Backbone as JSON, one array per atom type, in Angstrom:
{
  "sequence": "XXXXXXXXXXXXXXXXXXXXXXXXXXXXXXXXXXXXXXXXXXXXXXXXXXXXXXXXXXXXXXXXXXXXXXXXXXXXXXXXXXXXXXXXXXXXXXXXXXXXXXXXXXXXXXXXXXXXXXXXXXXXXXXXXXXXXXXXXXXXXXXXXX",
  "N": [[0.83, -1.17, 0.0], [0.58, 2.27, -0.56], [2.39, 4.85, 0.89], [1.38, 8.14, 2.71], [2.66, 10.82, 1.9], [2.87, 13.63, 3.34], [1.37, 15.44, 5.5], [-0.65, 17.38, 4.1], [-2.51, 19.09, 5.18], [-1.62, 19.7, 7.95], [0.75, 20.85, 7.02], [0.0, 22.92, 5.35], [-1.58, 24.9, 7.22], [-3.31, 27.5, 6.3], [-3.63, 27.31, 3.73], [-5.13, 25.46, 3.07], [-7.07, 25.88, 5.1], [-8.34, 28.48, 2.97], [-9.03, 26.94, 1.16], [-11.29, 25.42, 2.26], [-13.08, 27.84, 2.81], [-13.7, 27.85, -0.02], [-15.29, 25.63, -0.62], [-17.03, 26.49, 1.64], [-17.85, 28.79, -0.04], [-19.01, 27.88, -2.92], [-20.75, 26.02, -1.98], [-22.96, 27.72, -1.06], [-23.9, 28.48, -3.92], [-26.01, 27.72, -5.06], [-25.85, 25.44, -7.02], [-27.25, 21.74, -7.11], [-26.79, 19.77, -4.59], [-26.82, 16.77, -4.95], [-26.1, 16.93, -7.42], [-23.66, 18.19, -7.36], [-21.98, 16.3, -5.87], [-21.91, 14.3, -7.79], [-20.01, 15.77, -9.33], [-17.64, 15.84, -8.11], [-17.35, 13.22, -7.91], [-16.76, 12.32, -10.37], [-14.04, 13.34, -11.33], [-12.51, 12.94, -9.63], [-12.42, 10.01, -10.15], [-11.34, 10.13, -12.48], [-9.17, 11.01, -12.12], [-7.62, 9.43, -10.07], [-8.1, 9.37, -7.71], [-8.11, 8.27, -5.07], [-8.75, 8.56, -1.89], [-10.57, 11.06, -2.54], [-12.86, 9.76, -3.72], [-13.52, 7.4, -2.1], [-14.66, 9.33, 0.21], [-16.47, 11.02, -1.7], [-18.55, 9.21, -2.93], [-19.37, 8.09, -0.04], [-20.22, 10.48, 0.66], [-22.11, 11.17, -1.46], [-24.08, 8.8, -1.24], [-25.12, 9.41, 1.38], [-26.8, 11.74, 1.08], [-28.63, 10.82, -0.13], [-28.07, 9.17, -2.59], [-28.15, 6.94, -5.06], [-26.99, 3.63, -5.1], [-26.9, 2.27, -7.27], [-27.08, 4.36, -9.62], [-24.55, 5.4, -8.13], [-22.41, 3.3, -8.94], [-22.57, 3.66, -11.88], [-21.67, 5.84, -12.53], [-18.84, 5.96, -13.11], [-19.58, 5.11, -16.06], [-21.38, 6.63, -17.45], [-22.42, 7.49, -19.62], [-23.38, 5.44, -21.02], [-25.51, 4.69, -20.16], [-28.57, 4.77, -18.76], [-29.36, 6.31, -16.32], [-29.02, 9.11, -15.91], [-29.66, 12.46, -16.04], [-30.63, 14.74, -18.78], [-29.44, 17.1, -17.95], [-27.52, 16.32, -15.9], [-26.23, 14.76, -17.35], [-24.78, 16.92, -19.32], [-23.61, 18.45, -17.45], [-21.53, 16.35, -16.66], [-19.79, 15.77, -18.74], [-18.95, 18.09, -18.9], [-17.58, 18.04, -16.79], [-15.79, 15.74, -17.71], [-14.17, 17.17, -19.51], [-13.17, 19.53, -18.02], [-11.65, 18.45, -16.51], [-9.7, 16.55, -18.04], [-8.51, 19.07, -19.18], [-5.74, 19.37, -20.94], [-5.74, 17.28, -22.67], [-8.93, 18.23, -24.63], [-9.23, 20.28, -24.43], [-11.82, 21.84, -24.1], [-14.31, 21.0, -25.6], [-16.5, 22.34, -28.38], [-18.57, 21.35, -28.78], [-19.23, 20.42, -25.87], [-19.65, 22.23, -24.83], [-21.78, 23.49, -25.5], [-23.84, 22.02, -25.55], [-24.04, 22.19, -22.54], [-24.33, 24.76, -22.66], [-27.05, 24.88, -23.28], [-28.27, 23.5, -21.35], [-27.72, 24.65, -18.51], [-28.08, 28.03, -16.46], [-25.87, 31.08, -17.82], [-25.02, 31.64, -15.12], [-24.97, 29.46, -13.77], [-23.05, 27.77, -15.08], [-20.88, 28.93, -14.63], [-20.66, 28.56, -11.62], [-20.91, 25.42, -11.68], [-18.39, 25.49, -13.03], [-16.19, 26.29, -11.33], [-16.71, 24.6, -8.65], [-15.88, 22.19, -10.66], [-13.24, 22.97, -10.57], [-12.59, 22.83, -8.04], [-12.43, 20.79, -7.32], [-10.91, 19.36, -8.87], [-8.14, 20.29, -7.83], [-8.68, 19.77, -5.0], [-8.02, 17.14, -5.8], [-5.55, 16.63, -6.74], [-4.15, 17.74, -3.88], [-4.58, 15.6, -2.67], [-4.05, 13.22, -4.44], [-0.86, 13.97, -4.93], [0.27, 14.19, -2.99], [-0.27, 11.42, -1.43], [-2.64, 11.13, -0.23], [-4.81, 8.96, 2.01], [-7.81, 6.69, 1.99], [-9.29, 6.16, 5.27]],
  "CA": [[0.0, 0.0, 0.0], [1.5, 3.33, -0.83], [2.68, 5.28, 2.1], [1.04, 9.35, 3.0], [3.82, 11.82, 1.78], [3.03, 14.33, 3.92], [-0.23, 16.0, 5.56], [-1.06, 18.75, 3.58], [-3.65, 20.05, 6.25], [-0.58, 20.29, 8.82], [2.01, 21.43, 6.53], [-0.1, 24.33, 5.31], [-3.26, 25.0, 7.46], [-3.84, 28.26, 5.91], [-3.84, 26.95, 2.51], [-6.54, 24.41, 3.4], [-8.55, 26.76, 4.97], [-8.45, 28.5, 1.77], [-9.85, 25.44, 0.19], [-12.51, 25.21, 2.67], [-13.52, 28.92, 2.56], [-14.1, 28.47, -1.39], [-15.7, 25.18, -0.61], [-18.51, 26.99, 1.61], [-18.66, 29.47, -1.4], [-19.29, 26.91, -3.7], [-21.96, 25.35, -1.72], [-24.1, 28.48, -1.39], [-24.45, 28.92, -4.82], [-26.95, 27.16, -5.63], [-25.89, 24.14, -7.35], [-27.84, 21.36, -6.52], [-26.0, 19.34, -3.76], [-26.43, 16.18, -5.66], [-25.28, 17.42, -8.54], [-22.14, 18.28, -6.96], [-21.08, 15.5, -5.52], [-21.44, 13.54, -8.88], [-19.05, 16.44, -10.12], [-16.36, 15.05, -7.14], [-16.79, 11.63, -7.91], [-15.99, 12.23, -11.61], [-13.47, 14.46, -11.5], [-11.97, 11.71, -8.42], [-12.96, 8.61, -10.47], [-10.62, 10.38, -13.52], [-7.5, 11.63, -11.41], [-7.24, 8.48, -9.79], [-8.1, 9.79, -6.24], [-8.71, 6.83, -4.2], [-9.39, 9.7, -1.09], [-11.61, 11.33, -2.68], [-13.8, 8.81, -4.36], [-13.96, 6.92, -0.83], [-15.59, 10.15, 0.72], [-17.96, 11.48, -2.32], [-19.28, 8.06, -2.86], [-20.19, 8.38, 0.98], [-21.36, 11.88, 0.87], [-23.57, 11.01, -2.29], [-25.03, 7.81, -0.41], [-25.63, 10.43, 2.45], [-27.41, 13.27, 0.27], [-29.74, 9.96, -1.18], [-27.91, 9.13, -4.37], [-28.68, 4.99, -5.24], [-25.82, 2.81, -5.3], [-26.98, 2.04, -9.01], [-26.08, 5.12, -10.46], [-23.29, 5.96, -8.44], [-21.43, 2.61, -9.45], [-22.68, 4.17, -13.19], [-20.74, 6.97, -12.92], [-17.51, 6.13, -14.72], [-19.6, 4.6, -17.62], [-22.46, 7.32, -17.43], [-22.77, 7.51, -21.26], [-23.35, 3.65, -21.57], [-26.2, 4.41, -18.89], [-30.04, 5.68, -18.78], [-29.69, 6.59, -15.15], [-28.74, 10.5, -15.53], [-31.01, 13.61, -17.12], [-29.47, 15.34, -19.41], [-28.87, 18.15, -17.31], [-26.56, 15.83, -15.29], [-25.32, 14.63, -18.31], [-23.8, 17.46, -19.82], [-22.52, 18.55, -16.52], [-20.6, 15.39, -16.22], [-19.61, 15.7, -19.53], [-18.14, 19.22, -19.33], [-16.51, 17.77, -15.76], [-14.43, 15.14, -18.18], [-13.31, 18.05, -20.42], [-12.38, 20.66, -17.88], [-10.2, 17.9, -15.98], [-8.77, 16.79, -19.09], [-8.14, 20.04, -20.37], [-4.45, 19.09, -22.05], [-6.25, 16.56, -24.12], [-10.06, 17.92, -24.76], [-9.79, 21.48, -24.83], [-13.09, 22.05, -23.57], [-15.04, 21.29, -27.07], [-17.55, 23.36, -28.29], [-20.05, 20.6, -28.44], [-19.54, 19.98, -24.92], [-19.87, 23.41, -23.86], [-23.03, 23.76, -26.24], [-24.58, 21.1, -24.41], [-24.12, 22.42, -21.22], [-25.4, 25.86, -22.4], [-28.38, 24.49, -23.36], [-28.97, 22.99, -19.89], [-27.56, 26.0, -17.06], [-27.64, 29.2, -17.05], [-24.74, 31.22, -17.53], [-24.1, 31.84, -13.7], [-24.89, 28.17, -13.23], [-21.84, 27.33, -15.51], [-19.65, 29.38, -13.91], [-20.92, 27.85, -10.64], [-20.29, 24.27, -11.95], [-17.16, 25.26, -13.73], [-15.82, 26.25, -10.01], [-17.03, 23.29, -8.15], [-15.02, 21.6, -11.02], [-11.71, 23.57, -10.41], [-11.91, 22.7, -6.65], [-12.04, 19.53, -6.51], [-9.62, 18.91, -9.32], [-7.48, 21.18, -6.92], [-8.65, 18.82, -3.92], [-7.6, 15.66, -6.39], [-4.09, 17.3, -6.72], [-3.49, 17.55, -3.0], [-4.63, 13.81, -2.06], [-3.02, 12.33, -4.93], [0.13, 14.05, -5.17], [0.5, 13.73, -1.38], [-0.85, 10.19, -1.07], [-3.58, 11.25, 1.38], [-5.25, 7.57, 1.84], [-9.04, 6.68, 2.58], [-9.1, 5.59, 6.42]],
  "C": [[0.89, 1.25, 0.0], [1.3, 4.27, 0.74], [2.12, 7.22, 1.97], [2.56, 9.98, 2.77], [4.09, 12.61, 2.7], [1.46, 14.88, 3.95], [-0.74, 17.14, 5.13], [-1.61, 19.36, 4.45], [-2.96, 20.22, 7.31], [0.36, 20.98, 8.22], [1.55, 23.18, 5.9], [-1.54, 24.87, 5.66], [-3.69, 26.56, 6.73], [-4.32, 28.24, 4.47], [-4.96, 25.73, 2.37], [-7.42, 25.12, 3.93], [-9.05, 27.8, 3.88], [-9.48, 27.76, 0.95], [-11.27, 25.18, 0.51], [-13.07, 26.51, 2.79], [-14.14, 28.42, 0.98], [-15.0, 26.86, -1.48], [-17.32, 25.06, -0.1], [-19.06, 27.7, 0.54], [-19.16, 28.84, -2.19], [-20.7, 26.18, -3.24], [-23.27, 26.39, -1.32], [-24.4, 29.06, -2.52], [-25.83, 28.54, -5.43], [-26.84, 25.81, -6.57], [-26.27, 23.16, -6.7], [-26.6, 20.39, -5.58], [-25.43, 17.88, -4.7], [-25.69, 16.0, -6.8], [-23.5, 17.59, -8.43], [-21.22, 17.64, -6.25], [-20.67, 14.57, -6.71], [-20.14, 14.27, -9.89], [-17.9, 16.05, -9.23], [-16.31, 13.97, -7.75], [-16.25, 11.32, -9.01], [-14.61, 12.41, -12.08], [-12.27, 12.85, -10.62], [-11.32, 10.5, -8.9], [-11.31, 8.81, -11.74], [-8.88, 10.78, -12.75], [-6.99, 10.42, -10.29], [-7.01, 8.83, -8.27], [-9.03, 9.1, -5.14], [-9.65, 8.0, -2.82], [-10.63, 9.99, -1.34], [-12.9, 10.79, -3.22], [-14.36, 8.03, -3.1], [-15.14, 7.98, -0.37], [-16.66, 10.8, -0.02], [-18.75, 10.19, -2.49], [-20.15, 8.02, -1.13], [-21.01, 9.56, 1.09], [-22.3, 11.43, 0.32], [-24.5, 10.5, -1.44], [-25.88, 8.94, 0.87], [-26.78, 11.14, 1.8], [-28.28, 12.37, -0.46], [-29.41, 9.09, -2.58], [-27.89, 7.32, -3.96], [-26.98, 4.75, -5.57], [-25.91, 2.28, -6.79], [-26.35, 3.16, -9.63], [-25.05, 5.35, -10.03], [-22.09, 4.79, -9.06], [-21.5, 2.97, -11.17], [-22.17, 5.44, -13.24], [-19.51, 7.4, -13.82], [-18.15, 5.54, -16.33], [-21.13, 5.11, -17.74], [-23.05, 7.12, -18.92], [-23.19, 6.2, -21.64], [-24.72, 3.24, -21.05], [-27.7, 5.06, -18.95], [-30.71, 6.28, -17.9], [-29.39, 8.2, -14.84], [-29.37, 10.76, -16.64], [-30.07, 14.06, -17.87], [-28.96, 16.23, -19.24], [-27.45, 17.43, -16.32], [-25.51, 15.3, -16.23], [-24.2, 15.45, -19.18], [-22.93, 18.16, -18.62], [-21.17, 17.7, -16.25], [-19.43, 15.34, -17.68], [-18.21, 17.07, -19.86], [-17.12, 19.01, -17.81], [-15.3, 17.37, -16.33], [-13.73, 16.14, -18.81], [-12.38, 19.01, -20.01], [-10.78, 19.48, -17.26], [-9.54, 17.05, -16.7], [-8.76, 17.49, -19.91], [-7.27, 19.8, -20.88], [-5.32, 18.48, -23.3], [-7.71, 16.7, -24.71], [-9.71, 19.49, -25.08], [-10.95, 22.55, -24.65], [-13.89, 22.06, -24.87], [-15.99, 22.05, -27.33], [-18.27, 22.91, -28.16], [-20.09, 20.57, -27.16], [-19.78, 20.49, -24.47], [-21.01, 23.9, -24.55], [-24.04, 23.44, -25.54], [-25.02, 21.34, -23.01], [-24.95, 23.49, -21.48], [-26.54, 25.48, -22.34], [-29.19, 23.94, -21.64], [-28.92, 23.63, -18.68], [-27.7, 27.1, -17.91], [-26.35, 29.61, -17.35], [-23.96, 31.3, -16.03], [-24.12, 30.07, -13.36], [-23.24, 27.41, -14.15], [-20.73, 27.82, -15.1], [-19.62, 28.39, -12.89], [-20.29, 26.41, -10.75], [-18.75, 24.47, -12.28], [-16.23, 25.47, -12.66], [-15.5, 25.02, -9.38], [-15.46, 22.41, -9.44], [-13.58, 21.59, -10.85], [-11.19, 23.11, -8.82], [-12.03, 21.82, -7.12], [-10.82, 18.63, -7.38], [-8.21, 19.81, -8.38], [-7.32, 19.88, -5.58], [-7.73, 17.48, -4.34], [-5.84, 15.82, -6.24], [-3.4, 17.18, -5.43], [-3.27, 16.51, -2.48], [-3.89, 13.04, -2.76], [-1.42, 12.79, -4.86], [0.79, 14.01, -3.77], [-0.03, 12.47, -0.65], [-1.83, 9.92, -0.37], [-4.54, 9.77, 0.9], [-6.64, 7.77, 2.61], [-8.51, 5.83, 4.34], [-9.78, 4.43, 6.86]]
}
């Protein structure tokens, strides 16, 4: 089992509370709660963040989400269990956190218009930035589920 590098949340508590300051912002915007944990678990599921996939998979379950779709999460597109408002959210999740190789396409960001507003895409496009941010500190610091 791979060994914890170092505790990010001791080594720089002000830079974690940071994280969690823009994490309450994020959650009074108005995005729906559910919604935004399926944007963790994607984002998680893709960056290979054992951490965080342990704890949104629990949040979801918490916040109601079925153990059917969330094990349909990495193969959403294959799946008839998300709207298509969740769909292009999840959709514009894979693109922002592989921006090197996606670019953010226009279809994908078409898609989305069609389904938020504009403040709601900001909103999501946030949410997306933290938690690829969060994915960054757990994986590149080994932080392990407990």
């Amino acid at each position: 089992m791979t060994q914890q590098r170092l505790d990010f949340t001791q080594a720089s508590p002000d830079a974690v509370k940071a994280m969690y300051a823009l994490e309450a912002a994020i959650a009074k915007l108005g995005v729906e709660h559910s919604l935004l944990e399926l944007i963790r678990l994607r984002a998680s599921q893709i960056n290979g963040c054992a951490f965080c996939v342990d704890m949104h998979t629990s949040d979801a379950r918490k916040a109601g989400e079925t153990e059917r779709r969330l094990y349909a999460v990495s193969v959403w597109r294959e799946t008839p269990f998300f709207t298509v408002r969740e769909r292009a959210v999840l959709a514009w999740t894979e693109a922002l956190t592989l921006l090197p190789q996606s670019q953010a396409p226009d279809d994908v960001y078409a898609a989305l218009a069609q389904q938020l507003t504009p403040a709601e895409m900001v909103n999501v496009t946030l949410a997306i930035g933290s938690i690829n941010t969060w994915n960054r500190l757990a994986v590149g610091f080994r932080k392990m589920p407990e």
